[in-house]
mmCIF file with all atom_site columns, C-alpha atoms in Angstrom:
data_model
loop_
_atom_site.group_PDB
_atom_site.id
_atom_site.type_symbol
_atom_site.label_atom_id
_atom_site.label_alt_id
_atom_site.label_comp_id
_atom_site.label_asym_id
_atom_site.label_entity_id
_atom_site.label_seq_id
_atom_site.pdbx_PDB_ins_code
_atom_site.Cartn_x
_atom_site.Cartn_y
_atom_site.Cartn_z
_atom_site.occupancy
_atom_site.B_iso_or_equiv
_atom_site.pdbx_formal_charge
_atom_site.auth_seq_id
_atom_site.auth_comp_id
_atom_site.auth_asym_id
_atom_site.auth_atom_id
_atom_site.pdbx_PDB_model_num
ATOM 1   C CA . MET A 1 1   ? 119.843 -92.200  -8.189  1.00 52.00 ? 1   MET A CA 1
ATOM 2   C CA . ASN A 1 2   ? 122.059 -89.779  -6.400  1.00 58.00 ? 2   ASN A CA 1
ATOM 3   C CA . ILE A 1 3   ? 123.034 -89.639  -2.735  1.00 57.00 ? 3   ILE A CA 1
ATOM 4   C CA . ASP A 1 4   ? 121.490 -86.152  -2.671  1.00 57.00 ? 4   ASP A CA 1
ATOM 5   C CA . ASP A 1 5   ? 118.073 -87.709  -3.375  1.00 56.00 ? 5   ASP A CA 1
ATOM 6   C CA . TYR A 1 6   ? 117.971 -88.964  0.211   1.00 57.00 ? 6   TYR A CA 1
ATOM 7   C CA . MET A 1 7   ? 117.895 -86.932  3.384   1.00 60.00 ? 7   MET A CA 1
ATOM 8   C CA . ALA A 1 8   ? 118.399 -87.991  6.985   1.00 63.00 ? 8   ALA A CA 1
ATOM 9   C CA . THR A 1 9   ? 115.407 -87.755  9.299   1.00 66.00 ? 9   THR A CA 1
ATOM 10  C CA . LYS A 1 10  ? 115.207 -87.890  13.056  1.00 68.00 ? 10  LYS A CA 1
ATOM 11  C CA . LYS A 1 11  ? 112.018 -88.900  14.839  1.00 71.00 ? 11  LYS A CA 1
ATOM 12  C CA . THR A 1 12  ? 111.534 -88.554  18.589  1.00 74.00 ? 12  THR A CA 1
ATOM 13  C CA . THR A 1 13  ? 108.640 -90.230  20.379  1.00 75.00 ? 13  THR A CA 1
ATOM 14  C CA . THR A 1 14  ? 107.727 -89.844  24.034  1.00 76.00 ? 14  THR A CA 1
ATOM 15  C CA . LYS A 1 15  ? 105.656 -92.433  25.869  1.00 75.00 ? 15  LYS A CA 1
ATOM 16  C CA . LYS A 1 16  ? 104.279 -92.077  29.396  1.00 75.00 ? 16  LYS A CA 1
ATOM 17  C CA . THR A 1 17  ? 103.190 -95.163  31.327  1.00 75.00 ? 17  THR A CA 1
ATOM 18  C CA . THR A 1 18  ? 101.774 -95.410  34.827  1.00 75.00 ? 18  THR A CA 1
ATOM 19  C CA . LYS A 1 19  ? 102.171 -98.571  36.880  1.00 72.00 ? 19  LYS A CA 1
ATOM 20  C CA . ASN A 1 20  ? 101.388 -98.839  40.606  1.00 74.00 ? 20  ASN A CA 1
ATOM 21  C CA . GLY A 1 21  ? 101.219 -95.048  40.950  1.00 71.00 ? 21  GLY A CA 1
ATOM 22  C CA . VAL A 1 22  ? 104.634 -94.481  39.332  1.00 74.00 ? 22  VAL A CA 1
ATOM 23  C CA . THR A 1 23  ? 104.798 -92.543  36.064  1.00 74.00 ? 23  THR A CA 1
ATOM 24  C CA . VAL A 1 24  ? 107.615 -93.509  33.719  1.00 74.00 ? 24  VAL A CA 1
ATOM 25  C CA . THR A 1 25  ? 108.506 -91.363  30.704  1.00 74.00 ? 25  THR A CA 1
ATOM 26  C CA . THR A 1 26  ? 110.343 -93.084  27.865  1.00 75.00 ? 26  THR A CA 1
ATOM 27  C CA . THR A 1 27  ? 111.851 -91.078  25.016  1.00 75.00 ? 27  THR A CA 1
ATOM 28  C CA . THR A 1 28  ? 112.943 -92.867  21.855  1.00 74.00 ? 28  THR A CA 1
ATOM 29  C CA . THR A 1 29  ? 114.878 -91.248  19.025  1.00 73.00 ? 29  THR A CA 1
ATOM 30  C CA . THR A 1 30  ? 115.175 -93.002  15.698  1.00 72.00 ? 30  THR A CA 1
ATOM 31  C CA . THR A 1 31  ? 117.236 -91.902  12.731  1.00 72.00 ? 31  THR A CA 1
ATOM 32  C CA . GLY A 1 32  ? 116.488 -92.936  9.191   1.00 68.00 ? 32  GLY A CA 1
ATOM 33  C CA . THR A 1 33  ? 116.624 -91.764  5.632   1.00 66.00 ? 33  THR A CA 1
ATOM 34  C CA . THR A 1 34  ? 113.757 -90.744  3.430   1.00 66.00 ? 34  THR A CA 1
ATOM 35  C CA . ARG A 1 35  ? 113.792 -89.994  -0.232  1.00 66.00 ? 35  ARG A CA 1
ATOM 36  C CA . LYS A 1 36  ? 113.249 -86.403  -1.295  1.00 66.00 ? 36  LYS A CA 1
ATOM 37  C CA . ARG A 1 37  ? 110.229 -85.778  -3.456  1.00 64.00 ? 37  ARG A CA 1
ATOM 38  C CA . LYS A 1 38  ? 111.201 -84.701  -6.935  1.00 66.00 ? 38  LYS A CA 1
ATOM 39  C CA . LYS A 1 39  ? 109.707 -81.439  -8.115  1.00 66.00 ? 39  LYS A CA 1
ATOM 40  C CA . THR A 1 40  ? 107.848 -81.642  -11.377 1.00 70.00 ? 40  THR A CA 1
ATOM 41  C CA . GLY A 1 41  ? 107.246 -78.712  -13.636 1.00 70.00 ? 41  GLY A CA 1
ATOM 42  C CA . THR A 1 42  ? 109.049 -75.443  -14.148 1.00 75.00 ? 42  THR A CA 1
ATOM 43  C CA . GLU A 1 43  ? 109.580 -72.897  -11.403 1.00 74.00 ? 43  GLU A CA 1
ATOM 44  C CA . ILE A 1 44  ? 108.756 -69.499  -12.908 1.00 73.00 ? 44  ILE A CA 1
ATOM 45  C CA . LEU A 1 45  ? 108.915 -67.573  -9.626  1.00 76.00 ? 45  LEU A CA 1
ATOM 46  C CA . PRO A 1 46  ? 110.318 -68.680  -6.287  1.00 78.00 ? 46  PRO A CA 1
ATOM 47  C CA . GLY A 1 47  ? 107.724 -71.081  -4.885  1.00 74.00 ? 47  GLY A CA 1
ATOM 48  C CA . VAL A 1 48  ? 105.515 -71.017  -8.019  1.00 77.00 ? 48  VAL A CA 1
ATOM 49  C CA . THR A 1 49  ? 105.737 -74.127  -10.197 1.00 78.00 ? 49  THR A CA 1
ATOM 50  C CA . VAL A 1 50  ? 103.945 -74.607  -13.503 1.00 80.00 ? 50  VAL A CA 1
ATOM 51  C CA . SER A 1 51  ? 103.532 -78.060  -15.030 1.00 80.00 ? 51  SER A CA 1
ATOM 52  C CA . PHE A 1 52  ? 102.245 -79.058  -18.446 1.00 80.00 ? 52  PHE A CA 1
ATOM 53  C CA . SER A 1 53  ? 100.862 -82.381  -19.695 1.00 82.00 ? 53  SER A CA 1
ATOM 54  C CA . TRP A 1 54  ? 100.375 -82.859  -23.421 1.00 86.00 ? 54  TRP A CA 1
ATOM 55  C CA . LYS A 1 55  ? 98.389  -86.073  -22.782 1.00 84.00 ? 55  LYS A CA 1
ATOM 56  C CA . LYS A 1 56  ? 95.895  -84.186  -20.649 1.00 82.00 ? 56  LYS A CA 1
ATOM 57  C CA . LEU A 1 57  ? 95.718  -81.397  -23.232 1.00 86.00 ? 57  LEU A CA 1
ATOM 58  C CA . LEU A 1 58  ? 94.854  -83.863  -26.014 1.00 91.00 ? 58  LEU A CA 1
ATOM 59  C CA . GLY A 1 59  ? 92.281  -85.665  -23.850 1.00 91.00 ? 59  GLY A CA 1
ATOM 60  C CA . ILE A 1 60  ? 94.169  -88.967  -23.635 1.00 91.00 ? 60  ILE A CA 1
ATOM 61  C CA . THR A 1 61  ? 93.933  -89.051  -19.842 1.00 88.00 ? 61  THR A CA 1
ATOM 62  C CA . LYS A 1 62  ? 90.162  -88.504  -19.903 1.00 91.00 ? 62  LYS A CA 1
ATOM 63  C CA . LEU A 1 63  ? 89.727  -91.144  -22.619 1.00 93.00 ? 63  LEU A CA 1
ATOM 64  C CA . LYS A 1 64  ? 91.704  -93.718  -20.581 1.00 91.00 ? 64  LYS A CA 1
ATOM 65  C CA . ARG A 1 65  ? 89.622  -93.004  -17.466 1.00 91.00 ? 65  ARG A CA 1
ATOM 66  C CA . TRP A 1 66  ? 86.384  -93.312  -19.469 1.00 94.00 ? 66  TRP A CA 1
ATOM 67  C CA . PHE A 1 67  ? 87.512  -96.605  -21.065 1.00 94.00 ? 67  PHE A CA 1
ATOM 68  C CA . THR A 1 68  ? 88.448  -98.098  -17.690 1.00 92.00 ? 68  THR A CA 1
ATOM 69  C CA . LYS A 1 69  ? 85.147  -97.027  -16.143 1.00 93.00 ? 69  LYS A CA 1
ATOM 70  C CA . GLN A 1 70  ? 83.068  -98.461  -19.016 1.00 94.00 ? 70  GLN A CA 1
ATOM 71  C CA . THR A 1 71  ? 84.886  -101.776 -19.492 1.00 91.00 ? 71  THR A CA 1
ATOM 72  C CA . GLY A 1 72  ? 86.465  -102.521 -16.125 1.00 89.00 ? 72  GLY A CA 1
ATOM 73  C CA . ILE A 1 73  ? 89.796  -103.144 -17.882 1.00 88.00 ? 73  ILE A CA 1
ATOM 74  C CA . PRO A 1 74  ? 92.630  -101.145 -16.300 1.00 90.00 ? 74  PRO A CA 1
ATOM 75  C CA . THR A 1 75  ? 94.940  -99.105  -18.530 1.00 89.00 ? 75  THR A CA 1
ATOM 76  C CA . THR A 1 76  ? 97.921  -98.877  -16.172 1.00 90.00 ? 76  THR A CA 1
ATOM 77  C CA . GLU A 1 77  ? 100.648 -101.487 -16.044 1.00 90.00 ? 77  GLU A CA 1
ATOM 78  C CA . ALA A 1 78  ? 100.119 -102.107 -12.326 1.00 92.00 ? 78  ALA A CA 1
ATOM 79  C CA . GLY A 1 79  ? 96.350  -102.411 -12.795 1.00 91.00 ? 79  GLY A CA 1
ATOM 80  C CA . ILE A 1 80  ? 96.752  -104.958 -15.575 1.00 90.00 ? 80  ILE A CA 1
ATOM 81  C CA . GLN A 1 81  ? 99.169  -107.000 -13.443 1.00 92.00 ? 81  GLN A CA 1
ATOM 82  C CA . ARG A 1 82  ? 96.715  -106.971 -10.512 1.00 92.00 ? 82  ARG A CA 1
ATOM 83  C CA . LYS A 1 83  ? 93.822  -108.039 -12.734 1.00 90.00 ? 83  LYS A CA 1
ATOM 84  C CA . ILE A 1 84  ? 95.770  -110.923 -14.341 1.00 92.00 ? 84  ILE A CA 1
ATOM 85  C CA . GLY A 1 85  ? 97.033  -112.024 -10.925 1.00 92.00 ? 85  GLY A CA 1
ATOM 86  C CA . LYS A 1 86  ? 93.482  -112.079 -9.572  1.00 90.00 ? 86  LYS A CA 1
ATOM 87  C CA . TRP A 1 87  ? 92.274  -114.132 -12.557 1.00 89.00 ? 87  TRP A CA 1
ATOM 88  C CA . ILE A 1 88  ? 95.033  -116.691 -11.966 1.00 92.00 ? 88  ILE A CA 1
ATOM 89  C CA . THR A 1 89  ? 94.371  -116.982 -8.232  1.00 91.00 ? 89  THR A CA 1
ATOM 90  C CA . ASP A 1 90  ? 90.623  -117.282 -8.854  1.00 89.00 ? 90  ASP A CA 1
ATOM 91  C CA . LEU A 1 91  ? 91.266  -120.096 -11.335 1.00 90.00 ? 91  LEU A CA 1
ATOM 92  C CA . LEU A 1 92  ? 93.531  -121.915 -8.888  1.00 90.00 ? 92  LEU A CA 1
ATOM 93  C CA . THR A 1 93  ? 91.211  -121.508 -5.896  1.00 88.00 ? 93  THR A CA 1
ATOM 94  C CA . GLY A 1 94  ? 88.013  -122.134 -7.868  1.00 84.00 ? 94  GLY A CA 1
ATOM 95  C CA . LYS A 1 95  ? 86.313  -118.828 -7.087  1.00 78.00 ? 95  LYS A CA 1
ATOM 96  C CA . ASN A 1 96  ? 83.829  -117.114 -9.385  1.00 72.00 ? 96  ASN A CA 1
ATOM 97  C CA . LYS A 1 97  ? 83.253  -113.383 -9.980  1.00 65.00 ? 97  LYS A CA 1
ATOM 98  C CA . ASN A 1 98  ? 81.296  -112.900 -6.754  1.00 66.00 ? 98  ASN A CA 1
ATOM 99  C CA . GLY A 1 99  ? 84.081  -114.399 -4.646  1.00 60.00 ? 99  GLY A CA 1
ATOM 100 C CA . ALA A 1 100 ? 82.097  -117.537 -3.840  1.00 64.00 ? 100 ALA A CA 1
ATOM 101 C CA . LYS A 1 101 ? 83.563  -120.932 -4.556  1.00 63.00 ? 101 LYS A CA 1
ATOM 102 C CA . LYS A 1 102 ? 82.243  -122.661 -7.642  1.00 59.00 ? 102 LYS A CA 1
ATOM 103 C CA . LYS A 1 103 ? 80.028  -125.651 -7.025  1.00 58.00 ? 103 LYS A CA 1
ATOM 104 C CA . ASP A 1 104 ? 81.205  -129.047 -8.127  1.00 54.00 ? 104 ASP A CA 1
ATOM 105 C CA . SER A 1 105 ? 79.243  -129.837 -11.284 1.00 52.00 ? 105 SER A CA 1
ATOM 106 C CA . LEU A 1 106 ? 79.489  -133.604 -10.738 1.00 50.00 ? 106 LEU A CA 1
ATOM 107 C CA . ALA A 1 107 ? 77.823  -133.364 -7.347  1.00 50.00 ? 107 ALA A CA 1
ATOM 108 C CA . ASP A 1 108 ? 75.016  -131.218 -8.794  1.00 53.00 ? 108 ASP A CA 1
ATOM 109 C CA . SER A 1 109 ? 74.305  -133.607 -11.640 1.00 52.00 ? 109 SER A CA 1
ATOM 110 C CA . SER A 1 110 ? 74.176  -136.641 -9.334  1.00 53.00 ? 110 SER A CA 1
ATOM 111 C CA . VAL A 1 111 ? 71.651  -134.916 -7.082  1.00 51.00 ? 111 VAL A CA 1
ATOM 112 C CA . GLN A 1 112 ? 69.482  -133.978 -10.044 1.00 55.00 ? 112 GLN A CA 1
ATOM 113 C CA . ASN A 1 113 ? 69.555  -137.566 -11.374 1.00 55.00 ? 113 ASN A CA 1
ATOM 114 C CA . GLU A 1 114 ? 68.282  -138.919 -8.051  1.00 56.00 ? 114 GLU A CA 1
ATOM 115 C CA . LEU A 1 115 ? 65.290  -136.586 -8.094  1.00 54.00 ? 115 LEU A CA 1
#
C-alpha cells in the first residue's frame, strides 16, 4: 500500500441547541484519512471505464450463485467462515436449526416413562 492510496478528509458538523431561551451553535471540525477507491477496468476515454470478467463470460459467476441458492452452502471464503463459525457456536450453545435450544433428551425420556 502506498501513501498516495490515502487522502485527508475534513468534516464539519454544526449543532444548534436551545436551553432556557438561549440558542447555542457548536461547530466541530474533524480531520481524518480515508482510503481512495481503486479504479477497476481500462479507461478508454476520459471518464469512460470498461471492465472485463472472464469468469462472468464463461458463466462461472452464475453457476456459483445457482449452487449457493440451491444448496445453502456459500462459495466465498467469508461465507464459509461465517457458516462454520455459526455451526460451532450452535454446537456449544445447544441450539438447533430454528434457533431454539435443544431439549434435554434425558428429561424427555423420564417424563415418558412416568406416563
